[in-house]
PDB file of C-alpha atoms in Angstrom:
ATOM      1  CA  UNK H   1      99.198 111.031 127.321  1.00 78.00           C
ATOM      2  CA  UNK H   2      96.661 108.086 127.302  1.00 94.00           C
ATOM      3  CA  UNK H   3      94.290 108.610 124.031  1.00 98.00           C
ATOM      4  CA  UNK H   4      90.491 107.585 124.053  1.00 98.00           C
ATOM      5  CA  UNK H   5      88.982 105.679 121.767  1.00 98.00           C
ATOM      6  CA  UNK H   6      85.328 105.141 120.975  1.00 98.00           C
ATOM      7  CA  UNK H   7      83.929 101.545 119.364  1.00 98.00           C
ATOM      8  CA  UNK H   8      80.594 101.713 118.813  1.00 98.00           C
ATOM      9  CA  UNK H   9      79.054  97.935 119.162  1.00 98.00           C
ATOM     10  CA  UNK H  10      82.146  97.843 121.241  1.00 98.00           C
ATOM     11  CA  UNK H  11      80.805  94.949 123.500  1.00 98.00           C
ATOM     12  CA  UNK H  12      80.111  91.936 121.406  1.00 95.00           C
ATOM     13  CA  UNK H  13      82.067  90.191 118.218  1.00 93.00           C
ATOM     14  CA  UNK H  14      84.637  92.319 116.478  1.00 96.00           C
ATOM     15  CA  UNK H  15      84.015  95.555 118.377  1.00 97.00           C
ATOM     16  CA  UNK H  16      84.997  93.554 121.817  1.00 97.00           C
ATOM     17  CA  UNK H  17      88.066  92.343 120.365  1.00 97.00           C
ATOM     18  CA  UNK H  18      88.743  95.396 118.996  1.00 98.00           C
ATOM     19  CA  UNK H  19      87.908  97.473 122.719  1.00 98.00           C
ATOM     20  CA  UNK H  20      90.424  94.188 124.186  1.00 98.00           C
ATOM     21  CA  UNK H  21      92.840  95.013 121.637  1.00 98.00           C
ATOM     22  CA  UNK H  22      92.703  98.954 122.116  1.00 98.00           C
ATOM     23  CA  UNK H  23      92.925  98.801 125.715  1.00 98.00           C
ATOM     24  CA  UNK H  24      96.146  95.904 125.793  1.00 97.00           C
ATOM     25  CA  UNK H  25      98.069  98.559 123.781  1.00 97.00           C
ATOM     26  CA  UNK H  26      97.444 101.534 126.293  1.00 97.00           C
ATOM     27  CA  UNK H  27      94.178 103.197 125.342  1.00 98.00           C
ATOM     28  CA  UNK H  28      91.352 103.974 127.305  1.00 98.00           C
ATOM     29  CA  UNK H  29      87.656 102.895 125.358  1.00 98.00           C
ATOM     30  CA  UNK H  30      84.310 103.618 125.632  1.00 98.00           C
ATOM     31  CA  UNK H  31      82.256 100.813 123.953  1.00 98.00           C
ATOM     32  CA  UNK H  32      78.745 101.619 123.175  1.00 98.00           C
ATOM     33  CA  UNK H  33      75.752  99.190 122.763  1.00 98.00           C
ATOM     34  CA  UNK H  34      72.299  99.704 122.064  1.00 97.00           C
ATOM     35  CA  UNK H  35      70.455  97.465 123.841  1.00 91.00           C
ATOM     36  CA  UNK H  36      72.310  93.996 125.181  1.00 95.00           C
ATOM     37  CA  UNK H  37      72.493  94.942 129.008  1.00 96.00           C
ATOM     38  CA  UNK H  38      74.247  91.597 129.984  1.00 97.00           C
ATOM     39  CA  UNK H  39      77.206  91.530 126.790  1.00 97.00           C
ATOM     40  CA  UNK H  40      77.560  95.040 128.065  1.00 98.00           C
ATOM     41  CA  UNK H  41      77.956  94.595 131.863  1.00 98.00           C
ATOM     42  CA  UNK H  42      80.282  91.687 131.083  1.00 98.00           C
ATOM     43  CA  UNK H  43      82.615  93.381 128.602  1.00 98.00           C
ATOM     44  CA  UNK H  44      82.751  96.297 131.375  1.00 98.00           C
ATOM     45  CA  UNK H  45      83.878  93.700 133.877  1.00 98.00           C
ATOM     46  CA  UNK H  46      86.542  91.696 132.106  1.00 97.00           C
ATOM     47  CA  UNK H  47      88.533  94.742 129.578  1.00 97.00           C
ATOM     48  CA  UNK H  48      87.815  97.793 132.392  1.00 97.00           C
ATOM     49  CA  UNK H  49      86.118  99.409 129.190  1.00 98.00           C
ATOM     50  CA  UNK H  50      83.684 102.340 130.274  1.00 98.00           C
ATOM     51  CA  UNK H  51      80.298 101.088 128.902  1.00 98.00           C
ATOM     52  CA  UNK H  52      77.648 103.678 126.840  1.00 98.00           C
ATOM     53  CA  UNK H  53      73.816 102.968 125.389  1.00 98.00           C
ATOM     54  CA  UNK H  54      73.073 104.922 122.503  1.00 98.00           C
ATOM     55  CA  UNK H  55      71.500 104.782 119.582  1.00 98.00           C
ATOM     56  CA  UNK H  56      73.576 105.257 116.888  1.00 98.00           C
ATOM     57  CA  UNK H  57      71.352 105.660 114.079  1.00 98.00           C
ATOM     58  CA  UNK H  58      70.149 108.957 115.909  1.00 98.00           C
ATOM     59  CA  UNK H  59      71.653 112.183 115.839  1.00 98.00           C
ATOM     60  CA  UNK H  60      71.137 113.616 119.063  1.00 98.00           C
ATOM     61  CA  UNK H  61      71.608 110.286 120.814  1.00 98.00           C
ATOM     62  CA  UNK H  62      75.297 110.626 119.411  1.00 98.00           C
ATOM     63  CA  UNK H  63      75.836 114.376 120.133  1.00 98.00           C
ATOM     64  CA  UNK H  64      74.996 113.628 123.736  1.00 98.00           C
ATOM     65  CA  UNK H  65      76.727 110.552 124.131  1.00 98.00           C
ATOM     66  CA  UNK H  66      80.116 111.742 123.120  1.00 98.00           C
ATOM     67  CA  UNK H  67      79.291 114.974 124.820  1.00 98.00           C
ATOM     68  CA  UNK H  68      79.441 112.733 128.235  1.00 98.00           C
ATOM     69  CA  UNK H  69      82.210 110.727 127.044  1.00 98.00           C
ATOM     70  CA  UNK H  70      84.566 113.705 126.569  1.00 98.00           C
ATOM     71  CA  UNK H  71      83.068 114.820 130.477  1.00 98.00           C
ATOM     72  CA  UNK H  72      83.657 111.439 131.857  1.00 98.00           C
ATOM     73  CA  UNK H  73      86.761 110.437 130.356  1.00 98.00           C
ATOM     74  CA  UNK H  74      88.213 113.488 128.125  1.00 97.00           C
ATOM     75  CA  UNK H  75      88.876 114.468 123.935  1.00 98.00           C
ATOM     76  CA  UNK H  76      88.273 111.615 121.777  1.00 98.00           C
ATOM     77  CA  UNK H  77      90.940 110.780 119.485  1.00 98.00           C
ATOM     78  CA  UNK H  78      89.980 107.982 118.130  1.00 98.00           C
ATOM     79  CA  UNK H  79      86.840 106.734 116.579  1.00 99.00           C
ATOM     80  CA  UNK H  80      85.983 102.955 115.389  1.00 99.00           C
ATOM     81  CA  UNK H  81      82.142 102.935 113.922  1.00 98.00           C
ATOM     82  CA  UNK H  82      81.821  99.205 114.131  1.00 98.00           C
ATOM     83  CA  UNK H  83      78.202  98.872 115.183  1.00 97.00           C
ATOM     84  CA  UNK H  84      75.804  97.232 112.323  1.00 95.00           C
ATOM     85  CA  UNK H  85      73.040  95.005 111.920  1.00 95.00           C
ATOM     86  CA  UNK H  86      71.439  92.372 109.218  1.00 93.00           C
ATOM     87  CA  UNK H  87      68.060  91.912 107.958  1.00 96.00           C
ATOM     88  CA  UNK H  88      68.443  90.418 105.051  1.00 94.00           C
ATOM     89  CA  UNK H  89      66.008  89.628 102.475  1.00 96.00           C
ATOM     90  CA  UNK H  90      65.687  89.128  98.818  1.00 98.00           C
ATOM     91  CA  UNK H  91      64.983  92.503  97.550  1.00 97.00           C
ATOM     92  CA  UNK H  92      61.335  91.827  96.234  1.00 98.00           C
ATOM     93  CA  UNK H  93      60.475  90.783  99.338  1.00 98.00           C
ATOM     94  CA  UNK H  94      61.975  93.485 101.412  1.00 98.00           C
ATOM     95  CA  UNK H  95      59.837  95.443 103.768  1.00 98.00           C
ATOM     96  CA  UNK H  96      60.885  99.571 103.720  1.00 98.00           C
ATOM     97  CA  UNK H  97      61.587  98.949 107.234  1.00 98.00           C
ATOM     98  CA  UNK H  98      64.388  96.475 106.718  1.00 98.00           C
ATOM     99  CA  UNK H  99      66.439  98.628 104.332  1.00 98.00           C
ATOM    100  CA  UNK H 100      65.933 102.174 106.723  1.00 98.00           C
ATOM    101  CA  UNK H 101      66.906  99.871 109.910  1.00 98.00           C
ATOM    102  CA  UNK H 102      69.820  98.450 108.359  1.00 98.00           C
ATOM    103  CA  UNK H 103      70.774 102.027 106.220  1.00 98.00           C
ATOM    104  CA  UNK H 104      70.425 103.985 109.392  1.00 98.00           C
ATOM    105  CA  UNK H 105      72.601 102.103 111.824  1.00 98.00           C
ATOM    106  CA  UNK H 106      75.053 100.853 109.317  1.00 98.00           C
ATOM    107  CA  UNK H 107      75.927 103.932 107.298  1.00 98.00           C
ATOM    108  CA  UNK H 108      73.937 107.083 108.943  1.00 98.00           C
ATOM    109  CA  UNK H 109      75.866 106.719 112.249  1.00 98.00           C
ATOM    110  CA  UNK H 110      78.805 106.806 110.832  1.00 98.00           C
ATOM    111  CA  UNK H 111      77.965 110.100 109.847  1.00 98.00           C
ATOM    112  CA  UNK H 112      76.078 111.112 113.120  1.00 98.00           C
ATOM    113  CA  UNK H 113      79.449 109.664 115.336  1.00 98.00           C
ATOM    114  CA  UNK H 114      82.229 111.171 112.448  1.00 98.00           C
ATOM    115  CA  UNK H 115      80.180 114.582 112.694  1.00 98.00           C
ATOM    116  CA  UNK H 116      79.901 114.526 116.922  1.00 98.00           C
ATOM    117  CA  UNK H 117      84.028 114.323 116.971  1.00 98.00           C
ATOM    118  CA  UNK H 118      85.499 115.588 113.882  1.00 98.00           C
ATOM    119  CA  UNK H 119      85.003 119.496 114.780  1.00 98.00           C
ATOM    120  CA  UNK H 120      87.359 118.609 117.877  1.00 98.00           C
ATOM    121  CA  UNK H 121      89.822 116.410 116.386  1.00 98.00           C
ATOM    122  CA  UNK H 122      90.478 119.102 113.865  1.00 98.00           C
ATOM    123  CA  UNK H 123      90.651 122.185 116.830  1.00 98.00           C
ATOM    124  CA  UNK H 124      93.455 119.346 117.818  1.00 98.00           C
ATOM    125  CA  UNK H 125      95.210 118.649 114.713  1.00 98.00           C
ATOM    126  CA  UNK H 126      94.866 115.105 115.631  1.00 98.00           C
ATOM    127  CA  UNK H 127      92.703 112.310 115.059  1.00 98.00           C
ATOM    128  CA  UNK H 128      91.896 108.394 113.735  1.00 98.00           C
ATOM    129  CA  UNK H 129      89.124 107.217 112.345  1.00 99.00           C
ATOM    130  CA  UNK H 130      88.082 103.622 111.135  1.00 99.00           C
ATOM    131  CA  UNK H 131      85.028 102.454 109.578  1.00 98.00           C
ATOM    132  CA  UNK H 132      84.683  99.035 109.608  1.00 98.00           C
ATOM    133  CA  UNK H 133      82.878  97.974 106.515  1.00 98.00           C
ATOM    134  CA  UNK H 134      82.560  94.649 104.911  1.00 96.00           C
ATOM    135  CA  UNK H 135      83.567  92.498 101.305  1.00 94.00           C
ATOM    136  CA  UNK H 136      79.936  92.470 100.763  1.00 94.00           C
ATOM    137  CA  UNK H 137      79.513  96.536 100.308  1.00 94.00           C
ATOM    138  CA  UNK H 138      82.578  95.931  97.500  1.00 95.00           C
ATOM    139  CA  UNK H 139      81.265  92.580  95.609  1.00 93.00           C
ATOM    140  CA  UNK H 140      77.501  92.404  96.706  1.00 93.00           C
ATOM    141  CA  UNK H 141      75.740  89.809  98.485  1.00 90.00           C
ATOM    142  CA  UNK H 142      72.738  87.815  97.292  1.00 91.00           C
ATOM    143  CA  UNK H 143      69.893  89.065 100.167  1.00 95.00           C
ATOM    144  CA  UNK H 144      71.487  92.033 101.041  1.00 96.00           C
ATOM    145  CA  UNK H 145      71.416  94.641  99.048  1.00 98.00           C
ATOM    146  CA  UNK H 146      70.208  96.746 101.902  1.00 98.00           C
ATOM    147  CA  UNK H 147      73.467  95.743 103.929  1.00 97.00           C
ATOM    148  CA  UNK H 148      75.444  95.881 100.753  1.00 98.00           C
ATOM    149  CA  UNK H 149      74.353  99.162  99.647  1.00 98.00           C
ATOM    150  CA  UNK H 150      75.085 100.583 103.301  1.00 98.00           C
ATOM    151  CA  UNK H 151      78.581  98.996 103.322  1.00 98.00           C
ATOM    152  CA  UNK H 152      79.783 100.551  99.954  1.00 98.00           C
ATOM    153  CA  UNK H 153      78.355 103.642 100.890  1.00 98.00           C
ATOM    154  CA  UNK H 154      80.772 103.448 104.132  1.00 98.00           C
ATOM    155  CA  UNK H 155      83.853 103.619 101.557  1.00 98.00           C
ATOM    156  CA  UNK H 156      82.487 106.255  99.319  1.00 98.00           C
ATOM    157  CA  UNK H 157      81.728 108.341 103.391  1.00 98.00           C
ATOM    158  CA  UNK H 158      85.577 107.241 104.237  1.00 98.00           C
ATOM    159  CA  UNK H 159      87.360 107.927 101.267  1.00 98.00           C
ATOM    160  CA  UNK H 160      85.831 111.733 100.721  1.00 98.00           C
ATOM    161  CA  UNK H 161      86.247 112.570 105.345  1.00 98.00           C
ATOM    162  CA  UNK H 162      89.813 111.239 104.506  1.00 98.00           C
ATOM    163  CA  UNK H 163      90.572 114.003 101.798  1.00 98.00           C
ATOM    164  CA  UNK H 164      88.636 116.814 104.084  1.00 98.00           C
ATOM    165  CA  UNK H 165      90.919 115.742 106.928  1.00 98.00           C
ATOM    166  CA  UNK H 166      94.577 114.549 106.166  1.00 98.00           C
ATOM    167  CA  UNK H 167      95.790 118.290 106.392  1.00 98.00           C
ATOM    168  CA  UNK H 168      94.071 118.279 109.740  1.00 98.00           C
ATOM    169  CA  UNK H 169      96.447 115.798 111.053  1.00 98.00           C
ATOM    170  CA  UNK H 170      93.156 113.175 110.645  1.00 98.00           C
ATOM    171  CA  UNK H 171      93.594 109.918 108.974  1.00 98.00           C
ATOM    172  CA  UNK H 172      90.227 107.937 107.803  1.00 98.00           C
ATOM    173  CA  UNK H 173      90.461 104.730 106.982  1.00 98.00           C
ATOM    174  CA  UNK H 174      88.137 101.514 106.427  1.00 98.00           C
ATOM    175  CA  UNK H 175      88.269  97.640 106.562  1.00 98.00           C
ATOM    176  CA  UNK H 176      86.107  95.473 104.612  1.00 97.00           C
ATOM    177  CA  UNK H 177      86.766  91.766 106.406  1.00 95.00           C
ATOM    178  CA  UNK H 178      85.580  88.850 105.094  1.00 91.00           C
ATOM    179  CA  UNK H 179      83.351  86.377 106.636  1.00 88.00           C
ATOM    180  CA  UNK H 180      84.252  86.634 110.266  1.00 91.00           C
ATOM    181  CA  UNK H 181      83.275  84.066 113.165  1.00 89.00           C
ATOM    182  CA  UNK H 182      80.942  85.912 114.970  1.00 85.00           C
ATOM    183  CA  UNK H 183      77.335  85.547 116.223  1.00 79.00           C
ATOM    184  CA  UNK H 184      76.298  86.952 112.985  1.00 73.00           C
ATOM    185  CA  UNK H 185      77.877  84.919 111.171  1.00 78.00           C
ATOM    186  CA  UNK H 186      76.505  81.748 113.509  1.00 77.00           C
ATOM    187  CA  UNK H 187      73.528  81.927 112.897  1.00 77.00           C
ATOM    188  CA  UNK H 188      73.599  81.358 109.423  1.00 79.00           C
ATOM    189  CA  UNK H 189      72.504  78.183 107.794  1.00 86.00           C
ATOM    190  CA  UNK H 190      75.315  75.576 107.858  1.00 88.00           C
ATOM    191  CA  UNK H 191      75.145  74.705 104.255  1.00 89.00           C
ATOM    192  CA  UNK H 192      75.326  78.636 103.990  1.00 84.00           C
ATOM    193  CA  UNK H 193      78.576  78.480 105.304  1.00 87.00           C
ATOM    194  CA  UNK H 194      79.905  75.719 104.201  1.00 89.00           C
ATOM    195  CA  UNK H 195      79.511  77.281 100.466  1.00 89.00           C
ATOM    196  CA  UNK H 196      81.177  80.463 101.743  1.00 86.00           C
ATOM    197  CA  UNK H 197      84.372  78.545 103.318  1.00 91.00           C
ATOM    198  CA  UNK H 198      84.370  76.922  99.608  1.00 92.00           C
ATOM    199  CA  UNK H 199      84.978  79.936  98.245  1.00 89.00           C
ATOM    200  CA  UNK H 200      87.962  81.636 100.842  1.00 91.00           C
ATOM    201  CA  UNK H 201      91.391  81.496  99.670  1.00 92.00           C
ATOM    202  CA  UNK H 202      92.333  80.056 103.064  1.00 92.00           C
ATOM    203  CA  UNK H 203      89.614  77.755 103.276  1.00 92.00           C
ATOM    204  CA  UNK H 204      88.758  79.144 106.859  1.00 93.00           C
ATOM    205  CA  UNK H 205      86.622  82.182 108.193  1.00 92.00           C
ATOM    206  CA  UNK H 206      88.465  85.029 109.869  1.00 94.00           C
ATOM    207  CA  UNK H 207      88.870  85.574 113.681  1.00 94.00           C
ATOM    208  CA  UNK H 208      87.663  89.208 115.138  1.00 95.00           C
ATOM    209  CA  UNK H 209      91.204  89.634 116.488  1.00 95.00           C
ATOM    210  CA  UNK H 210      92.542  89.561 113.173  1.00 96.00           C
ATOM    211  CA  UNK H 211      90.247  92.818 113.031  1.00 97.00           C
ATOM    212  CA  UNK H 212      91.404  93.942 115.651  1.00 98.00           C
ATOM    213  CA  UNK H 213      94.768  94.030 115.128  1.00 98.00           C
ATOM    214  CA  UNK H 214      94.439  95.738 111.943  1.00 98.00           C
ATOM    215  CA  UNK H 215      92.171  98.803 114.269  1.00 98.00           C
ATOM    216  CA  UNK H 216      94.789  98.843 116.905  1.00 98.00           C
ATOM    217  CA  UNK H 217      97.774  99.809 113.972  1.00 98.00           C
ATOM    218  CA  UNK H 218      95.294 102.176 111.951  1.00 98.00           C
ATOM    219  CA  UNK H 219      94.696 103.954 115.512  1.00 98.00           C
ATOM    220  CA  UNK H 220      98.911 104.017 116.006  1.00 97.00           C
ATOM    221  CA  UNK H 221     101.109 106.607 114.957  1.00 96.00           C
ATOM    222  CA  UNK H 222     102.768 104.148 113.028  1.00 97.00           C
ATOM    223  CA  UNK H 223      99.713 104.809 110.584  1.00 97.00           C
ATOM    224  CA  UNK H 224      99.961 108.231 110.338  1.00 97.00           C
ATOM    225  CA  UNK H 225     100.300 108.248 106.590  1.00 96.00           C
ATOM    226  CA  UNK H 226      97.907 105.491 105.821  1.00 97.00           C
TER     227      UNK H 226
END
């Protein structure tokens, strides 16, 4: 039985290696975006991925999307809440904006995408769930404490749907990478960087498949009692 997986931001950076990775081990993935057509189109065309826009800091928008997944392609099984944005800014000179943008689609849709699938995976007995989170929601980050604050609150959400769901058969786990080479990451100041790299252990950033390989064993059965 082929399992389906959702990534949401599945089509650029660490969510399209992790859709690449997903489908090169047997699964089929829907990859949602929110608004880049073109990354979307192209990650259709080069993994065979089945591409979604939604809005996944909206509740409805993530009922109804997974709602025509499970038509289209059948129960989810597996759930990767990737998506998340920046706006970073020193906190006294944070607009209200930037922390509800950056709350909403970093930490509330992993509850409005865990609370669209959960009811089924538990009907099943069956079910993996990964938040990807960052090393910034565990140590802080200087101009983020919007994207900080949302990123801890991701392990707090994991670690308490993990308790409600092992006897389910339902395993919920995060990942909190490093600094990983990705357009987000790019389009930092170089200097930025450069004092980051200073401070990694392996003196390098990370690569997205490294990510990805990490989703693609905590989706496995092999990880059924992680």
């Amino acid at each position: 039985m082929t399992r389906i997986a959702i990534v949401t931001g599945g089509t650029r950076g660490i969510g399209l290696c992790i859709t690449k990775g997903l489908i090169a081990e047997g699964y089929k993935v829907a990859a949602l975006y929110h608004g880049n057509e073109e990354a979307a189109q192209k990650c259709a065309a080069d993994t065979g991925a089945k591409v979604y826009k939604a809005d996944v800091a909206d509740f409805t928008a993530c009922q109804d999307v997974v709602a025509k997944i499970e038509a289209e392609m059948g129960p989810v099984d597996i759930l990767v809440n990737n998506a998340g944005i920046t706006k970073d800014g020193m906190l006294h000179k944070m607009p209200e904006d930037s922390w509800h943008a950056v709350i909403e689609t970093n930490l509330t849709s992993c509850f409005n995408m865990c609370r669209a699938v959960i009811t089924a995976m538990r009907d099943r007995k069956f079910g993996r769930i990964i938040n990807i989170s960052s090393i910034n929601g565990q140590k802080g980050q200087l101009g983020q404490c919007n994207y900080s604050a949302a990123k801890a609150g991701m392990l707090g959400f994991t670690r308490a749907l993990a308790q409600e769901s092992a006897a389910k058969g339902i395993t919920v786990n995060a990942i909190c990478p490093g600094y990983i080479a990705t357009e987000m990451t790019a389009a930092m100041p170089q200097e930025v960087l450069d004092s980051i790299i200073r401070q990694i252990p392996a003196a390098r950033m990370g690569q997205p498949a490294e990510i990805a390989d990490m989703v693609v064993f905590l989706a496995s059965d092999r990880a059924a009692f992680v």
